[in-house]
Short mmCIF file of C-alpha atoms and ligand atoms in Angstrom, two decimals:
data_model
loop_
_atom_site.label_atom_id
_atom_site.label_comp_id
_atom_site.label_asym_id
_atom_site.label_seq_id
_atom_site.Cartn_x
_atom_site.Cartn_y
_atom_site.Cartn_z
CA MET U 1237 100.27 247.00 116.01
CA SER U 1238 103.22 245.60 114.06
CA LYS U 1239 103.29 243.02 111.29
CA ALA U 1240 105.43 239.91 110.95
CA ASP U 1241 108.08 239.76 108.23
CA VAL U 1242 108.54 236.38 106.62
CA VAL U 1243 111.52 234.68 104.96
CA ILE U 1244 110.69 231.90 102.48
CA GLY U 1245 112.89 229.71 100.28
CA CYS U 1246 111.93 229.94 96.62
CA PHE U 1247 113.35 226.73 95.16
CA TYR U 1248 114.49 223.44 96.74
CA GLY U 1249 115.91 224.70 100.04
CA ASP U 1250 119.33 225.91 101.17
CA GLU U 1251 118.95 229.36 99.61
CA GLY U 1252 120.55 230.99 102.64
CA LYS U 1253 117.40 231.65 104.68
CA GLY U 1254 119.27 231.33 107.98
CA LYS U 1255 121.72 234.02 106.98
CA VAL U 1256 118.94 236.48 106.06
CA ILE U 1257 117.04 235.81 109.29
CA ASP U 1258 120.25 236.34 111.23
CA TYR U 1259 120.64 239.72 109.53
CA LEU U 1260 117.00 240.73 110.10
CA ALA U 1261 117.20 239.59 113.72
CA GLY U 1262 119.65 242.42 114.37
CA ASP U 1263 116.70 244.53 115.55
CA ALA U 1264 114.02 241.84 116.01
CA ASP U 1265 112.29 240.79 119.20
CA PHE U 1266 110.99 237.43 118.01
CA ALA U 1267 111.98 234.88 115.35
CA ILE U 1268 109.65 231.96 114.76
CA ARG U 1269 110.06 228.60 113.03
CA ALA U 1270 106.69 227.59 111.57
CA THR U 1271 107.12 224.31 109.72
CA GLY U 1272 109.37 221.28 109.22
CA GLY U 1273 111.78 219.90 111.75
CA ASP U 1274 115.43 218.99 111.89
CA ASN U 1275 115.40 218.23 108.16
CA ALA U 1276 116.22 221.94 107.99
CA GLY U 1277 119.83 223.02 108.23
CA HIS U 1278 120.38 226.77 108.36
CA THR U 1279 124.00 227.92 108.38
CA ILE U 1280 125.08 231.16 110.00
CA LYS U 1281 128.67 232.28 110.27
CA VAL U 1282 129.30 234.57 113.20
CA ARG U 1283 132.83 235.92 113.67
CA GLY U 1284 134.33 232.83 112.03
CA VAL U 1285 132.16 230.36 113.98
CA LYS U 1286 129.76 228.30 111.89
CA PHE U 1287 126.38 227.41 113.42
CA ALA U 1288 124.13 224.80 111.78
CA MET U 1289 120.65 225.45 113.12
CA HIS U 1290 118.15 222.61 112.71
CA LEU U 1291 115.38 223.45 115.16
CA VAL U 1292 116.30 226.53 117.17
CA PRO U 1293 115.32 229.63 115.15
CA SER U 1294 118.43 231.28 113.71
CA GLY U 1295 117.28 234.67 115.01
CA LEU U 1296 118.29 233.61 118.52
CA LEU U 1297 121.92 234.10 117.49
CA SER U 1298 121.45 237.87 117.71
CA GLY U 1299 121.66 237.43 121.47
CA HIS U 1300 118.51 239.48 122.14
CA THR U 1301 115.85 237.80 119.97
CA THR U 1302 113.43 235.26 121.40
CA GLY U 1303 113.31 232.16 119.21
CA ILE U 1304 109.95 230.43 119.04
CA ILE U 1305 109.48 226.88 117.78
CA GLY U 1306 105.94 227.19 116.44
CA ASN U 1307 103.01 224.80 116.52
CA GLY U 1308 103.60 223.69 112.92
CA VAL U 1309 107.01 222.19 113.70
CA VAL U 1310 107.78 218.49 114.26
CA LEU U 1311 110.34 218.44 117.03
CA ASN U 1312 112.95 215.82 117.84
CA PRO U 1313 113.83 216.43 121.52
CA GLU U 1314 117.19 214.70 121.25
CA VAL U 1315 118.29 216.95 118.39
CA LEU U 1316 116.94 220.04 120.12
CA LEU U 1317 118.79 219.31 123.37
CA GLU U 1318 122.05 218.86 121.51
CA GLU U 1319 121.49 222.19 119.73
CA ILE U 1320 120.72 223.89 123.05
CA ARG U 1321 123.92 222.40 124.51
CA ILE U 1322 126.05 223.79 121.66
CA LEU U 1323 124.44 227.23 121.89
CA LYS U 1324 124.98 227.37 125.65
CA GLU U 1325 128.59 226.35 125.13
CA HIS U 1326 128.93 229.47 122.94
CA GLY U 1327 127.47 231.63 125.68
CA TYR U 1328 123.88 231.99 124.41
CA ASP U 1329 121.22 232.49 127.06
CA VAL U 1330 118.91 229.84 125.64
CA ASP U 1331 116.95 229.48 128.89
CA THR U 1332 115.72 233.07 128.51
CA TYR U 1333 115.37 233.26 124.74
CA LEU U 1334 113.85 229.94 123.60
CA LYS U 1335 110.14 229.12 123.61
CA ILE U 1336 108.43 225.98 122.32
CA SER U 1337 104.79 225.75 121.31
CA ASP U 1338 102.71 223.40 123.44
CA LYS U 1339 101.20 222.26 120.15
CA ALA U 1340 104.43 221.33 118.33
CA GLN U 1341 104.46 217.64 117.39
CA VAL U 1342 107.01 215.33 118.99
CA ILE U 1343 109.25 213.14 116.84
CA LEU U 1344 109.73 209.65 118.27
CA PRO U 1345 112.42 207.16 117.24
CA TYR U 1346 109.92 205.07 115.27
CA HIS U 1347 109.28 208.06 112.99
CA ARG U 1348 112.90 207.88 111.87
CA TYR U 1349 112.78 204.11 111.47
CA LEU U 1350 109.60 204.41 109.40
CA ASP U 1351 111.15 207.15 107.26
CA LEU U 1352 114.14 204.91 106.49
CA ALA U 1353 112.07 201.74 105.99
CA LEU U 1354 109.62 203.46 103.63
CA GLU U 1355 112.46 204.98 101.64
CA LYS U 1356 114.13 201.58 101.34
CA LYS U 1357 110.90 200.10 99.95
CA ARG U 1358 110.24 202.85 97.40
CA SER U 1359 111.18 202.10 93.81
CA ALA U 1360 111.31 205.85 93.06
CA LYS U 1361 113.33 207.17 96.04
CA ILE U 1362 112.52 210.62 97.43
CA GLY U 1363 115.92 210.99 99.04
CA THR U 1364 114.50 212.17 102.38
CA THR U 1365 116.77 213.42 105.11
CA GLY U 1366 115.85 210.35 107.19
CA LYS U 1367 114.80 212.48 110.15
CA GLY U 1368 111.29 211.03 110.44
CA ILE U 1369 109.55 214.14 109.13
CA GLY U 1370 106.98 212.44 106.85
CA PRO U 1371 105.90 209.81 109.40
CA ALA U 1372 105.65 212.48 112.15
CA TYR U 1373 103.30 214.60 110.00
CA CYS U 1374 101.35 211.40 109.16
CA ASP U 1375 100.71 210.86 112.89
CA LYS U 1376 99.70 214.51 113.23
CA TYR U 1377 97.14 214.37 110.45
CA GLU U 1378 95.92 210.96 111.58
CA ARG U 1379 95.36 212.73 114.93
CA SER U 1380 97.35 210.29 117.01
CA GLY U 1381 100.63 212.25 117.11
CA LEU U 1382 101.89 213.56 120.44
CA ARG U 1383 102.06 217.30 120.98
CA MET U 1384 104.57 218.76 123.42
CA GLU U 1385 101.69 219.31 125.89
CA ASP U 1386 100.83 215.59 125.75
CA LEU U 1387 104.17 214.76 127.38
CA TYR U 1388 102.80 216.28 130.60
CA ALA U 1389 99.31 214.76 130.47
CA PRO U 1390 98.25 211.87 132.75
CA ASP U 1391 97.58 209.59 129.77
CA PHE U 1392 101.04 210.13 128.18
CA LYS U 1393 102.21 206.58 128.94
CA GLU U 1394 99.03 205.04 127.57
CA LYS U 1395 99.20 207.07 124.34
CA LEU U 1396 102.88 206.28 123.85
CA GLU U 1397 102.28 202.59 124.48
CA TYR U 1398 99.63 202.47 121.77
CA LEU U 1399 101.78 204.38 119.30
CA VAL U 1400 104.89 202.27 119.83
CA ALA U 1401 102.99 198.96 119.60
CA SER U 1402 101.04 199.90 116.47
CA ARG U 1403 104.02 201.47 114.66
CA LYS U 1404 106.23 198.55 115.59
CA ALA U 1405 103.77 196.25 113.82
CA LEU U 1406 103.92 198.51 110.78
CA LEU U 1407 107.72 198.54 110.83
CA LYS U 1408 107.84 194.75 111.01
CA PHE U 1409 105.59 194.62 107.97
CA TYR U 1410 107.79 197.02 105.97
CA ASP U 1411 111.10 195.66 107.14
CA PRO U 1412 110.85 192.14 108.64
CA GLU U 1413 114.65 191.72 108.76
CA GLU U 1414 115.23 194.40 111.38
CA ASP U 1415 114.94 193.70 115.13
CA TYR U 1416 112.46 196.44 116.07
CA ASP U 1417 111.66 194.82 119.44
CA SER U 1418 115.16 195.70 120.61
CA LEU U 1419 115.28 199.05 118.82
CA LEU U 1420 111.96 200.14 120.31
CA ASP U 1421 112.01 198.85 123.87
CA PHE U 1422 108.98 200.57 125.39
CA GLU U 1423 110.14 201.08 128.98
CA ALA U 1424 113.48 202.55 127.86
CA LEU U 1425 111.73 204.84 125.40
CA PHE U 1426 109.19 205.97 127.97
CA ALA U 1427 111.91 206.76 130.49
CA LYS U 1428 113.90 208.72 127.90
CA TYR U 1429 110.93 210.85 126.79
CA ARG U 1430 109.94 211.49 130.44
CA GLU U 1431 113.42 212.90 130.89
CA TYR U 1432 113.19 215.02 127.74
CA ALA U 1433 109.81 216.29 128.93
CA ASP U 1434 111.25 217.37 132.27
CA VAL U 1435 114.21 219.20 130.75
CA LEU U 1436 112.11 220.95 128.09
CA LYS U 1437 109.19 221.90 130.35
CA PRO U 1438 110.41 225.45 131.14
CA PHE U 1439 110.44 226.26 127.41
CA VAL U 1440 106.92 225.05 126.60
CA CYS U 1441 104.09 227.60 126.43
CA ASP U 1442 101.15 228.92 124.42
CA THR U 1443 103.14 230.58 121.66
CA VAL U 1444 100.04 231.70 119.70
CA THR U 1445 99.12 234.12 122.46
CA MET U 1446 102.76 235.14 122.87
CA ILE U 1447 103.08 235.99 119.15
CA HIS U 1448 99.86 238.02 119.07
CA LYS U 1449 100.77 239.94 122.21
CA ALA U 1450 104.12 240.75 120.60
CA LEU U 1451 102.36 242.24 117.56
CA GLU U 1452 99.92 244.15 119.77
CA GLU U 1453 102.91 245.60 121.65
CA ASP U 1454 104.44 246.67 118.33
CA LYS U 1455 107.39 244.28 118.64
CA LYS U 1456 109.40 243.23 115.60
CA VAL U 1457 108.46 239.67 114.66
CA LEU U 1458 110.11 237.47 112.02
CA VAL U 1459 109.17 234.08 110.65
CA GLU U 1460 111.97 231.83 109.44
CA GLY U 1461 110.73 229.57 106.67
CA ALA U 1462 112.28 226.13 106.42
CA GLN U 1463 112.57 224.00 103.26
CA ALA U 1464 111.16 225.86 100.27
CA THR U 1465 108.41 226.46 97.75
CA LEU U 1466 109.26 223.62 95.35
CA LEU U 1467 109.48 221.17 98.28
CA ASP U 1468 105.94 222.09 99.40
CA ILE U 1469 103.59 219.11 99.80
CA ASP U 1470 100.94 220.90 97.67
CA PHE U 1471 102.94 223.27 95.47
CA GLY U 1472 106.17 221.33 95.02
CA SER U 1473 107.16 218.51 92.70
CA TYR U 1474 105.05 215.87 94.48
CA PRO U 1475 105.96 213.20 95.54
CA PHE U 1476 109.56 214.51 95.64
CA VAL U 1477 108.70 216.99 98.37
CA THR U 1478 108.71 217.33 102.13
CA SER U 1479 105.59 216.64 104.20
CA SER U 1480 104.66 220.19 105.18
CA ASN U 1481 103.70 223.52 103.59
CA PRO U 1482 106.84 225.71 103.65
CA THR U 1483 104.93 228.31 101.58
CA ILE U 1484 103.00 231.25 103.01
CA GLY U 1485 99.95 229.16 104.02
CA GLY U 1486 102.13 226.96 106.26
CA ILE U 1487 103.70 230.07 107.76
CA LEU U 1488 100.21 231.10 108.96
CA THR U 1489 98.99 227.71 110.20
CA GLY U 1490 102.38 226.92 111.73
CA THR U 1491 102.38 230.03 113.93
CA GLY U 1492 98.80 231.20 114.44
CA LEU U 1493 99.44 234.42 112.51
CA SER U 1494 96.57 235.64 110.33
CA ALA U 1495 96.89 236.81 106.74
CA SER U 1496 96.53 240.43 107.78
CA ASP U 1497 99.36 240.06 110.32
CA ILE U 1498 101.91 239.58 107.53
CA GLY U 1499 104.19 242.44 106.47
CA ASN U 1500 107.09 241.82 104.10
CA VAL U 1501 107.42 238.43 102.46
CA TYR U 1502 111.04 237.97 101.43
CA GLY U 1503 111.78 235.25 98.90
CA ILE U 1504 115.30 233.88 99.17
CA ILE U 1505 117.27 232.59 96.18
CA LYS U 1506 120.86 231.92 95.31
CA ALA U 1507 122.35 233.47 92.18
CA TYR U 1508 122.28 229.87 90.91
CA SER U 1509 120.19 226.92 92.07
CA SER U 1510 120.65 223.66 93.95
CA ARG U 1511 118.65 220.64 94.98
CA VAL U 1512 119.43 217.85 97.39
CA GLY U 1513 117.43 214.64 97.10
CA GLU U 1514 115.60 213.23 94.10
CA GLY U 1515 113.04 214.78 91.76
CA PRO U 1516 112.79 216.96 88.67
CA TYR U 1517 115.09 219.97 88.29
CA VAL U 1518 114.86 221.78 84.97
CA THR U 1519 118.06 223.83 85.14
CA GLU U 1520 120.25 221.08 86.63
CA LEU U 1521 123.76 220.86 85.18
CA SER U 1522 125.00 217.28 85.30
CA ASP U 1523 128.36 218.32 83.91
CA ALA U 1524 131.61 220.08 84.78
CA THR U 1525 129.85 223.44 85.17
CA GLY U 1526 127.48 221.94 87.76
CA ASP U 1527 130.47 220.44 89.56
CA ARG U 1528 132.21 223.81 89.52
CA ILE U 1529 129.19 225.55 91.06
CA ARG U 1530 129.13 222.86 93.79
CA GLU U 1531 132.79 223.35 94.60
CA LEU U 1532 132.78 227.16 94.45
CA GLY U 1533 129.55 227.41 96.48
CA HIS U 1534 130.49 224.59 98.92
CA GLU U 1535 127.19 222.95 98.07
CA TYR U 1536 127.09 220.05 100.49
CA GLY U 1537 124.05 219.47 102.73
CA THR U 1538 124.04 221.15 106.14
CA THR U 1539 121.91 218.34 107.56
CA THR U 1540 123.05 215.23 105.70
CA GLY U 1541 126.38 216.25 104.11
CA ARG U 1542 125.11 215.02 100.72
CA PRO U 1543 126.51 216.76 97.62
CA ARG U 1544 123.85 219.11 96.28
CA ARG U 1545 122.80 218.97 92.64
CA CYS U 1546 123.59 222.35 91.08
CA GLY U 1547 122.44 224.40 88.09
CA TRP U 1548 121.69 227.88 86.76
CA LEU U 1549 119.12 230.26 88.20
CA ASP U 1550 115.55 229.49 87.11
CA LEU U 1551 113.40 232.63 86.80
CA VAL U 1552 110.37 230.65 85.61
CA ALA U 1553 110.34 228.81 88.94
CA LEU U 1554 110.97 232.09 90.76
CA LYS U 1555 107.91 233.67 89.15
CA TYR U 1556 105.89 230.71 90.45
CA ALA U 1557 107.33 231.22 93.97
CA LYS U 1558 106.36 234.90 93.74
CA ARG U 1559 102.79 233.98 92.83
CA VAL U 1560 102.32 231.24 95.42
CA ASN U 1561 103.81 233.22 98.32
CA GLY U 1562 102.95 236.81 97.43
CA LEU U 1563 106.60 237.83 97.63
CA THR U 1564 107.21 241.52 98.26
CA GLY U 1565 111.01 241.47 98.17
CA LEU U 1566 113.91 239.21 97.28
CA CYS U 1567 117.28 238.23 98.61
CA VAL U 1568 119.89 236.94 96.16
CA ASN U 1569 122.69 235.07 97.94
CA HIS U 1570 126.01 233.85 96.54
CA LEU U 1571 126.55 236.76 94.14
CA ASP U 1572 130.24 236.32 94.98
CA THR U 1573 130.09 232.69 93.84
CA ILE U 1574 128.31 233.24 90.52
CA GLY U 1575 130.63 236.16 89.74
CA LYS U 1576 133.48 233.68 89.36
CA PHE U 1577 132.02 232.45 86.07
CA ASP U 1578 132.97 234.34 82.88
CA THR U 1579 129.45 234.07 81.55
CA ILE U 1580 126.27 233.31 83.46
CA GLN U 1581 123.14 231.64 82.15
CA VAL U 1582 119.72 232.51 83.52
CA CYS U 1583 116.64 230.49 82.59
CA THR U 1584 113.94 232.88 81.37
CA ALA U 1585 111.49 230.43 79.77
CA TYR U 1586 110.82 226.72 79.33
CA ASP U 1587 110.52 225.02 75.97
CA VAL U 1588 107.84 222.35 76.22
CA ASP U 1589 107.25 220.42 72.99
CA GLY U 1590 108.47 223.39 70.96
CA GLU U 1591 106.20 225.86 72.77
CA LYS U 1592 107.76 228.55 74.96
CA THR U 1593 106.25 229.28 78.35
CA GLU U 1594 107.10 231.36 81.41
CA ASP U 1595 104.51 229.58 83.54
CA PHE U 1596 105.81 226.89 85.89
CA SER U 1597 103.84 223.74 86.62
CA THR U 1598 104.54 220.89 89.02
CA ASN U 1599 102.96 218.39 86.61
CA MET U 1600 105.54 215.61 86.26
CA GLU U 1601 105.06 215.22 82.51
CA PHE U 1602 105.49 218.98 82.02
CA LEU U 1603 108.66 219.02 84.12
CA ALA U 1604 110.10 215.99 82.31
CA LYS U 1605 109.59 217.71 78.95
CA ALA U 1606 110.58 221.24 79.97
CA LYS U 1607 113.89 222.38 78.52
CA PRO U 1608 115.43 225.58 79.86
CA VAL U 1609 115.68 228.58 77.53
CA TYR U 1610 118.65 230.63 78.68
CA THR U 1611 119.64 234.27 78.50
CA THR U 1612 123.40 234.75 78.72
CA LEU U 1613 124.74 237.50 80.95
CA GLU U 1614 128.25 238.75 81.61
CA GLY U 1615 130.04 237.32 84.66
CA ASP U 1616 133.58 237.74 85.92
CA PHE U 1617 132.72 240.22 88.71
CA GLY U 1618 136.19 240.06 90.28
CA ASP U 1619 136.48 239.60 94.02
CA ILE U 1620 133.27 241.00 95.51
CA SER U 1621 133.39 238.93 98.72
CA GLY U 1622 132.16 240.91 101.65
CA VAL U 1623 131.02 243.96 99.63
CA THR U 1624 128.25 245.77 101.55
CA ARG U 1625 127.27 248.62 99.19
CA PHE U 1626 125.48 248.16 95.87
CA GLU U 1627 127.43 251.05 94.33
CA GLU U 1628 130.67 249.20 95.05
CA LEU U 1629 129.65 246.28 92.88
CA PRO U 1630 131.07 246.26 89.35
CA LYS U 1631 128.58 247.33 86.68
CA LYS U 1632 128.32 243.73 85.40
CA ALA U 1633 127.18 242.54 88.83
CA GLN U 1634 124.68 245.39 89.15
CA LYS U 1635 123.33 244.50 85.71
CA TYR U 1636 122.85 240.88 86.77
CA ILE U 1637 120.80 241.98 89.80
CA ARG U 1638 118.74 244.45 87.74
CA PHE U 1639 118.05 241.76 85.14
CA ILE U 1640 116.44 239.53 87.78
CA GLU U 1641 114.51 242.48 89.22
CA ASP U 1642 113.15 243.49 85.81
CA TYR U 1643 112.05 239.96 84.99
CA ILE U 1644 110.34 239.26 88.28
CA GLY U 1645 108.98 242.73 89.05
CA ILE U 1646 109.86 242.86 92.75
CA PRO U 1647 112.78 244.61 94.41
CA ILE U 1648 115.93 242.79 95.42
CA THR U 1649 116.37 244.10 98.93
CA PHE U 1650 119.26 241.91 100.10
CA ILE U 1651 122.30 240.63 98.23
CA GLY U 1652 124.65 238.08 99.78
CA THR U 1653 128.34 238.51 99.02
CA GLY U 1654 129.76 235.88 101.38
CA ALA U 1655 128.86 233.40 104.11
CA GLU U 1656 129.77 235.73 106.99
CA ARG U 1657 127.01 237.61 108.81
CA GLU U 1658 128.29 241.00 107.57
CA ALA U 1659 128.65 239.98 103.90
CA MET U 1660 125.35 241.44 102.81
CA ILE U 1661 124.21 244.40 100.73
CA VAL U 1662 120.98 245.95 101.99
CA ARG U 1663 119.13 248.19 99.53
CA LYS U 1664 116.58 250.54 101.05
P1 GDP Q 3021 119.28 227.66 104.34
O1 GDP Q 3021 118.90 226.24 104.62
O2 GDP Q 3021 118.36 228.31 103.37
O3 GDP Q 3021 119.46 228.49 105.58
O4 GDP Q 3021 120.72 227.60 103.62
P2 GDP Q 3021 121.98 226.66 104.02
O5 GDP Q 3021 122.63 227.24 105.22
O6 GDP Q 3021 121.59 225.23 104.07
O7 GDP Q 3021 122.88 226.82 102.73
C1 GDP Q 3021 123.35 228.06 102.32
C2 GDP Q 3021 124.89 228.00 102.26
O8 GDP Q 3021 125.37 229.12 101.58
C3 GDP Q 3021 125.55 228.03 103.63
O9 GDP Q 3021 126.74 227.29 103.57
C4 GDP Q 3021 125.86 229.52 103.83
O10 GDP Q 3021 126.93 229.74 104.71
C5 GDP Q 3021 126.21 229.91 102.43
N1 GDP Q 3021 125.91 231.29 102.05
C6 GDP Q 3021 124.77 232.00 102.25
N2 GDP Q 3021 124.81 233.18 101.62
C7 GDP Q 3021 126.01 233.23 100.99
C8 GDP Q 3021 126.63 234.18 100.12
O11 GDP Q 3021 126.09 235.23 99.79
N3 GDP Q 3021 127.86 233.86 99.63
C9 GDP Q 3021 128.51 232.71 99.96
N4 GDP Q 3021 129.69 232.47 99.43
N5 GDP Q 3021 127.95 231.79 100.78
C10 GDP Q 3021 126.72 232.05 101.26
P1 IMO Q 3022 116.44 223.88 104.55
O1 IMO Q 3022 115.48 224.50 105.55
C1 IMO Q 3022 117.13 221.14 101.24
C2 IMO Q 3022 114.47 217.67 100.95
C3 IMO Q 3022 115.15 216.32 101.11
C4 IMO Q 3022 114.26 215.47 100.23
C5 IMO Q 3022 112.87 216.05 100.51
C6 IMO Q 3022 112.08 215.27 101.54
O2 IMO Q 3022 117.82 223.72 105.05
O3 IMO Q 3022 116.35 224.61 103.25
P2 IMO Q 3022 112.23 215.13 104.20
O4 IMO Q 3022 113.32 214.65 105.08
O5 IMO Q 3022 111.80 216.53 104.45
O6 IMO Q 3022 111.05 214.19 104.16
O7 IMO Q 3022 112.87 215.07 102.71
O8 IMO Q 3022 113.08 217.37 100.94
N1 IMO Q 3022 114.71 218.63 102.06
C7 IMO Q 3022 115.55 219.66 101.98
N2 IMO Q 3022 116.42 220.03 101.01
N3 IMO Q 3022 117.00 221.91 102.34
C8 IMO Q 3022 116.13 221.58 103.31
O9 IMO Q 3022 115.87 222.39 104.36
C9 IMO Q 3022 115.38 220.37 103.18
N4 IMO Q 3022 114.47 219.75 103.94
C10 IMO Q 3022 114.06 218.69 103.25
O10 IMO Q 3022 116.48 216.36 100.65
O11 IMO Q 3022 114.54 215.72 98.88
MG1 MG Q 3023 119.72 224.30 104.52
#
């Protein structure tokens, strides 16, 4: 019986999870998305072609890995069909290699409208991706959301009618200026979702059984985390978070895996940090250095195109991610990018009211007061783009990696040296 390896973002998303999954999928049979929806944007560069994966698991790009959209996902059929179209255009056999959980929640247009209307009303904006993620999870936990399997049930029309009417009333309350009667014409919406249901039917199945059978047959199974630890609804900087649990607990409930089914838990970080959207960010650099990281790392959102806020690596937050997720290994991406700086700062403690601490907290007052305490390391690694062997890295770059390893106490198994699929050092 095999175990599932998991990839989890350690900070605020966009750590390069897609790229690591793509690498691991080289010999994997299954890759599963467990949480979130098309708020995720996972970039993979394959032979010069850039894929932005929002819903289809990145592992499918191997060409022989079955991608499973798990029960914990909120799924926008329109976005998924467009992604399937693009993949087919590139020759991927999506019909064979994609499976969708019958329990995945369906995103409806009103979820997106509610997301936007709520954000407009908020005095302290969250900066959501506007994809309807929060409202879709609200429907799920209120127990009125539609699962994929509900699209095929005899009472689908009745359920949809109730949802559209009640949410339309809510939308009119939040945003009386907008013409929601035209935007949410029931018959048109019903017809559209009937069509989506028909096209997606061959993909829909009981993925919980499928995943467990795969483990029983000793297959290699991966789970592709979306979002990240500090965006977690419980363990992130609430309310500036997403509406799911991207941490290890969500990986289990979003797939049907049990705790004892989990093998390696890889935490993914960049050699610096970034955040898109609002909320606290202790090591943020709102200056020319932050701008330089953004430009060198091409830090613009995969999903929304927004410029990402950038800063130095935060090892205090990483220690927290290790604790919350039980990380067994790490991947550090963008070593090539950070190596372009002459000196590199790494946050090794927070100063809170004159007291030093290495323990992270999501308490807002704590985060507002926390000032980063930096250790300065040597940069200027030269051109290391595409390097694939640790021994080929200059000593200064090796030292940087070992410094993180020593602080955090877990091995750095993968090191990214470029955006291309092959630009990765794997340490056994
Ligand atoms: P994800 O959401 O965690 O999958 O990450 P994103 O794809 O949103 O953002 C990561 C960005 O960094 C993408 O543009 C990747 O192509 C790029 N990337 C990942 N690893 C590396 C690396 O080691 N070096 C460089 N230069 N770019 C990388
Ligand atoms: P990947 O998987 C970066 C952020 C949004 C916003 C907050 C809430 O590519 O790492 P939401 O639309 O989820 O309600 O927005 O979460 N956010 C992400 N930031 N990467 C992501 O995904 C994100 N998914 C959501 O910017 O701050
Ligand atoms: Mg991303």
